[in-house]
Amino acid sequence: MSEDLSSKFILQTAGFDARFPNTNQTRHCFQNYTDYFKCIAAKGEDFAPCKQFKRAYNSLCPNEWISKWDDQRENGTFPASLEP
């Protein structure tokens, strides 16, 4: 059964981004989160390149931050513009 699961999922982390050369990836996390929502606002959720931003922020950001930001977006209090 474990062979079935391993063939369905590919584990990847976010690749190197020259904009964020330091070891602290906080800004990289936040930028990918905002880039994802800007991308889906402009191109739609089915646009494949947007999914790379989602994979990156899910890999880099703590789950608590993502939950907090999701709540802020829903309440209209998110601190950044998500307009494309």
Short mmCIF file of N, CA and C in Angstrom, two decimals:
data_model
loop_
_atom_site.label_atom_id
_atom_site.label_comp_id
_atom_site.label_asym_id
_atom_site.label_seq_id
_atom_site.Cartn_x
_atom_site.Cartn_y
_atom_site.Cartn_z
N MET A 1 0.82 -1.19 0.00
CA MET A 1 0.00 0.00 0.00
C MET A 1 0.86 1.26 0.00
N SER A 2 2.00 1.24 0.70
CA SER A 2 2.85 2.43 0.72
C SER A 2 3.42 2.72 -0.66
N GLU A 3 3.56 1.68 -1.48
CA GLU A 3 4.04 1.89 -2.85
C GLU A 3 3.02 2.66 -3.66
N ASP A 4 1.72 2.42 -3.42
CA ASP A 4 0.67 3.13 -4.13
C ASP A 4 0.71 4.62 -3.81
N LEU A 5 0.92 4.96 -2.54
CA LEU A 5 0.96 6.36 -2.14
C LEU A 5 2.19 7.05 -2.69
N SER A 6 3.33 6.40 -2.65
CA SER A 6 4.54 7.06 -3.12
C SER A 6 4.51 7.29 -4.63
N SER A 7 3.77 6.51 -5.36
CA SER A 7 3.70 6.73 -6.80
C SER A 7 2.74 7.87 -7.16
N LYS A 8 1.86 8.26 -6.24
CA LYS A 8 0.89 9.31 -6.50
C LYS A 8 1.41 10.70 -6.16
N PHE A 9 2.34 10.79 -5.22
CA PHE A 9 2.80 12.08 -4.73
C PHE A 9 4.28 12.28 -4.99
N ILE A 10 4.61 13.50 -5.38
CA ILE A 10 6.01 13.87 -5.55
C ILE A 10 6.28 15.00 -4.58
N LEU A 11 7.20 14.78 -3.65
CA LEU A 11 7.52 15.80 -2.66
C LEU A 11 8.59 16.72 -3.23
N GLN A 12 8.31 18.03 -3.19
CA GLN A 12 9.26 19.01 -3.67
C GLN A 12 9.26 20.20 -2.73
N THR A 13 10.40 20.86 -2.65
CA THR A 13 10.47 22.11 -1.91
C THR A 13 10.66 23.24 -2.90
N ALA A 14 10.51 24.44 -2.41
CA ALA A 14 10.69 25.60 -3.28
C ALA A 14 12.13 25.68 -3.74
N GLY A 15 12.30 26.01 -5.00
CA GLY A 15 13.65 26.13 -5.56
C GLY A 15 14.30 27.44 -5.15
N PHE A 16 15.55 27.59 -5.54
CA PHE A 16 16.29 28.80 -5.24
C PHE A 16 15.67 29.99 -5.97
N ASP A 17 15.56 31.10 -5.28
CA ASP A 17 15.06 32.33 -5.87
C ASP A 17 16.09 33.41 -5.59
N ALA A 18 16.70 33.95 -6.63
CA ALA A 18 17.79 34.92 -6.47
C ALA A 18 17.34 36.19 -5.75
N ARG A 19 16.04 36.45 -5.72
CA ARG A 19 15.56 37.63 -4.99
C ARG A 19 15.70 37.48 -3.48
N PHE A 20 15.87 36.22 -3.01
CA PHE A 20 15.93 35.94 -1.59
C PHE A 20 17.14 35.06 -1.28
N PRO A 21 18.36 35.62 -1.36
CA PRO A 21 19.56 34.80 -1.21
C PRO A 21 19.89 34.42 0.23
N ASN A 22 19.30 35.07 1.21
CA ASN A 22 19.63 34.81 2.61
C ASN A 22 18.90 33.57 3.12
N THR A 23 19.34 33.09 4.26
CA THR A 23 18.73 31.88 4.82
C THR A 23 17.34 32.14 5.40
N ASN A 24 17.05 33.37 5.82
CA ASN A 24 15.73 33.69 6.35
C ASN A 24 14.74 33.77 5.18
N GLN A 25 13.80 32.88 5.15
CA GLN A 25 12.88 32.77 4.02
C GLN A 25 11.52 33.39 4.29
N THR A 26 11.41 34.22 5.31
CA THR A 26 10.13 34.83 5.65
C THR A 26 9.58 35.65 4.49
N ARG A 27 10.38 36.51 3.93
CA ARG A 27 9.93 37.36 2.82
C ARG A 27 9.58 36.52 1.60
N HIS A 28 10.37 35.49 1.34
CA HIS A 28 10.12 34.58 0.22
C HIS A 28 8.76 33.91 0.40
N CYS A 29 8.46 33.48 1.60
CA CYS A 29 7.17 32.87 1.93
C CYS A 29 6.02 33.83 1.62
N PHE A 30 6.10 35.04 2.16
CA PHE A 30 5.04 36.03 1.99
C PHE A 30 4.88 36.42 0.52
N GLN A 31 5.98 36.58 -0.20
CA GLN A 31 5.92 36.96 -1.61
C GLN A 31 5.24 35.89 -2.45
N ASN A 32 5.54 34.63 -2.18
CA ASN A 32 4.88 33.56 -2.93
C ASN A 32 3.40 33.48 -2.61
N TYR A 33 3.03 33.74 -1.35
CA TYR A 33 1.61 33.75 -0.98
C TYR A 33 0.87 34.84 -1.76
N THR A 34 1.41 36.05 -1.74
CA THR A 34 0.74 37.14 -2.46
C THR A 34 0.78 36.94 -3.97
N ASP A 35 1.89 36.42 -4.49
CA ASP A 35 1.98 36.16 -5.93
C ASP A 35 0.94 35.14 -6.39
N TYR A 36 0.69 34.13 -5.56
CA TYR A 36 -0.31 33.12 -5.92
C TYR A 36 -1.70 33.76 -6.07
N PHE A 37 -2.10 34.57 -5.12
CA PHE A 37 -3.44 35.15 -5.18
C PHE A 37 -3.55 36.22 -6.26
N LYS A 38 -2.46 36.91 -6.54
CA LYS A 38 -2.45 37.85 -7.66
C LYS A 38 -2.59 37.08 -8.98
N CYS A 39 -1.89 35.96 -9.08
CA CYS A 39 -1.91 35.15 -10.30
C CYS A 39 -3.31 34.57 -10.56
N ILE A 40 -3.94 34.01 -9.52
CA ILE A 40 -5.27 33.43 -9.76
C ILE A 40 -6.31 34.50 -10.02
N ALA A 41 -6.08 35.72 -9.48
CA ALA A 41 -7.01 36.81 -9.77
C ALA A 41 -6.90 37.22 -11.24
N ALA A 42 -5.69 37.14 -11.77
CA ALA A 42 -5.46 37.55 -13.16
C ALA A 42 -5.76 36.44 -14.16
N LYS A 43 -5.39 35.20 -13.83
CA LYS A 43 -5.45 34.10 -14.80
C LYS A 43 -6.43 32.99 -14.45
N GLY A 44 -6.88 32.93 -13.21
CA GLY A 44 -7.79 31.86 -12.78
C GLY A 44 -7.04 30.73 -12.09
N GLU A 45 -7.78 29.96 -11.30
CA GLU A 45 -7.16 28.90 -10.50
C GLU A 45 -6.59 27.76 -11.33
N ASP A 46 -7.09 27.57 -12.54
CA ASP A 46 -6.63 26.46 -13.36
C ASP A 46 -5.36 26.77 -14.14
N PHE A 47 -4.85 27.99 -14.05
CA PHE A 47 -3.64 28.38 -14.77
C PHE A 47 -2.44 27.71 -14.08
N ALA A 48 -1.78 26.79 -14.79
CA ALA A 48 -0.74 25.94 -14.21
C ALA A 48 0.42 26.70 -13.55
N PRO A 49 0.95 27.78 -14.14
CA PRO A 49 2.06 28.47 -13.47
C PRO A 49 1.71 29.03 -12.08
N CYS A 50 0.44 29.31 -11.83
CA CYS A 50 0.04 29.80 -10.50
C CYS A 50 0.29 28.73 -9.44
N LYS A 51 0.17 27.49 -9.81
CA LYS A 51 0.32 26.40 -8.85
C LYS A 51 1.73 26.34 -8.28
N GLN A 52 2.74 26.83 -9.02
CA GLN A 52 4.10 26.85 -8.50
C GLN A 52 4.20 27.78 -7.29
N PHE A 53 3.51 28.92 -7.33
CA PHE A 53 3.51 29.82 -6.19
C PHE A 53 2.87 29.15 -4.97
N LYS A 54 1.78 28.42 -5.22
CA LYS A 54 1.10 27.74 -4.11
C LYS A 54 1.99 26.66 -3.50
N ARG A 55 2.65 25.88 -4.35
CA ARG A 55 3.57 24.86 -3.83
C ARG A 55 4.69 25.50 -3.02
N ALA A 56 5.20 26.62 -3.50
CA ALA A 56 6.30 27.29 -2.80
C ALA A 56 5.86 27.81 -1.44
N TYR A 57 4.70 28.50 -1.38
CA TYR A 57 4.32 29.04 -0.07
C TYR A 57 3.89 27.94 0.88
N ASN A 58 3.32 26.85 0.38
CA ASN A 58 2.99 25.74 1.27
C ASN A 58 4.24 25.07 1.81
N SER A 59 5.31 25.11 1.05
CA SER A 59 6.57 24.53 1.48
C SER A 59 7.30 25.44 2.46
N LEU A 60 7.26 26.74 2.23
CA LEU A 60 8.06 27.68 3.02
C LEU A 60 7.35 28.24 4.25
N CYS A 61 6.05 28.43 4.18
CA CYS A 61 5.33 29.14 5.24
C CYS A 61 4.81 28.19 6.31
N PRO A 62 4.90 28.60 7.58
CA PRO A 62 4.24 27.82 8.64
C PRO A 62 2.73 27.82 8.42
N ASN A 63 2.09 26.72 8.74
CA ASN A 63 0.63 26.58 8.54
C ASN A 63 -0.15 27.65 9.30
N GLU A 64 0.35 28.06 10.48
CA GLU A 64 -0.34 29.08 11.26
C GLU A 64 -0.39 30.41 10.50
N TRP A 65 0.68 30.75 9.80
CA TRP A 65 0.71 31.99 9.03
C TRP A 65 -0.30 31.92 7.89
N ILE A 66 -0.32 30.78 7.20
CA ILE A 66 -1.24 30.63 6.07
C ILE A 66 -2.69 30.78 6.56
N SER A 67 -3.01 30.13 7.67
CA SER A 67 -4.36 30.24 8.23
C SER A 67 -4.69 31.67 8.60
N LYS A 68 -3.74 32.37 9.21
CA LYS A 68 -3.96 33.76 9.60
C LYS A 68 -4.19 34.63 8.37
N TRP A 69 -3.35 34.46 7.36
CA TRP A 69 -3.49 35.26 6.14
C TRP A 69 -4.80 34.95 5.41
N ASP A 70 -5.20 33.66 5.42
CA ASP A 70 -6.48 33.31 4.80
C ASP A 70 -7.63 34.02 5.51
N ASP A 71 -7.58 34.03 6.84
CA ASP A 71 -8.61 34.73 7.62
C ASP A 71 -8.60 36.23 7.31
N GLN A 72 -7.41 36.81 7.22
CA GLN A 72 -7.31 38.24 6.92
C GLN A 72 -7.86 38.55 5.53
N ARG A 73 -7.59 37.70 4.56
CA ARG A 73 -8.13 37.91 3.21
C ARG A 73 -9.65 37.88 3.23
N GLU A 74 -10.21 36.90 3.95
CA GLU A 74 -11.67 36.77 4.04
C GLU A 74 -12.30 37.97 4.73
N ASN A 75 -11.61 38.53 5.71
CA ASN A 75 -12.13 39.68 6.47
C ASN A 75 -11.80 41.02 5.83
N GLY A 76 -11.01 40.99 4.77
CA GLY A 76 -10.63 42.24 4.09
C GLY A 76 -9.56 43.03 4.82
N THR A 77 -8.80 42.38 5.71
CA THR A 77 -7.77 43.07 6.48
C THR A 77 -6.36 42.62 6.11
N PHE A 78 -6.20 41.94 4.99
CA PHE A 78 -4.87 41.48 4.59
C PHE A 78 -3.99 42.69 4.30
N PRO A 79 -2.74 42.70 4.80
CA PRO A 79 -1.92 43.91 4.73
C PRO A 79 -1.30 44.22 3.37
N ALA A 80 -1.56 43.44 2.35
CA ALA A 80 -0.97 43.69 1.03
C ALA A 80 -2.08 43.68 -0.03
N SER A 81 -1.82 44.35 -1.13
CA SER A 81 -2.76 44.34 -2.23
C SER A 81 -2.63 43.03 -3.00
N LEU A 82 -3.75 42.42 -3.30
CA LEU A 82 -3.74 41.18 -4.08
C LEU A 82 -4.31 41.40 -5.47
N GLU A 83 -4.38 42.65 -5.89
CA GLU A 83 -4.85 42.97 -7.24
C GLU A 83 -3.72 42.68 -8.23
N PRO A 84 -4.05 42.08 -9.36
CA PRO A 84 -3.01 41.76 -10.35
C PRO A 84 -2.38 43.00 -10.96
#
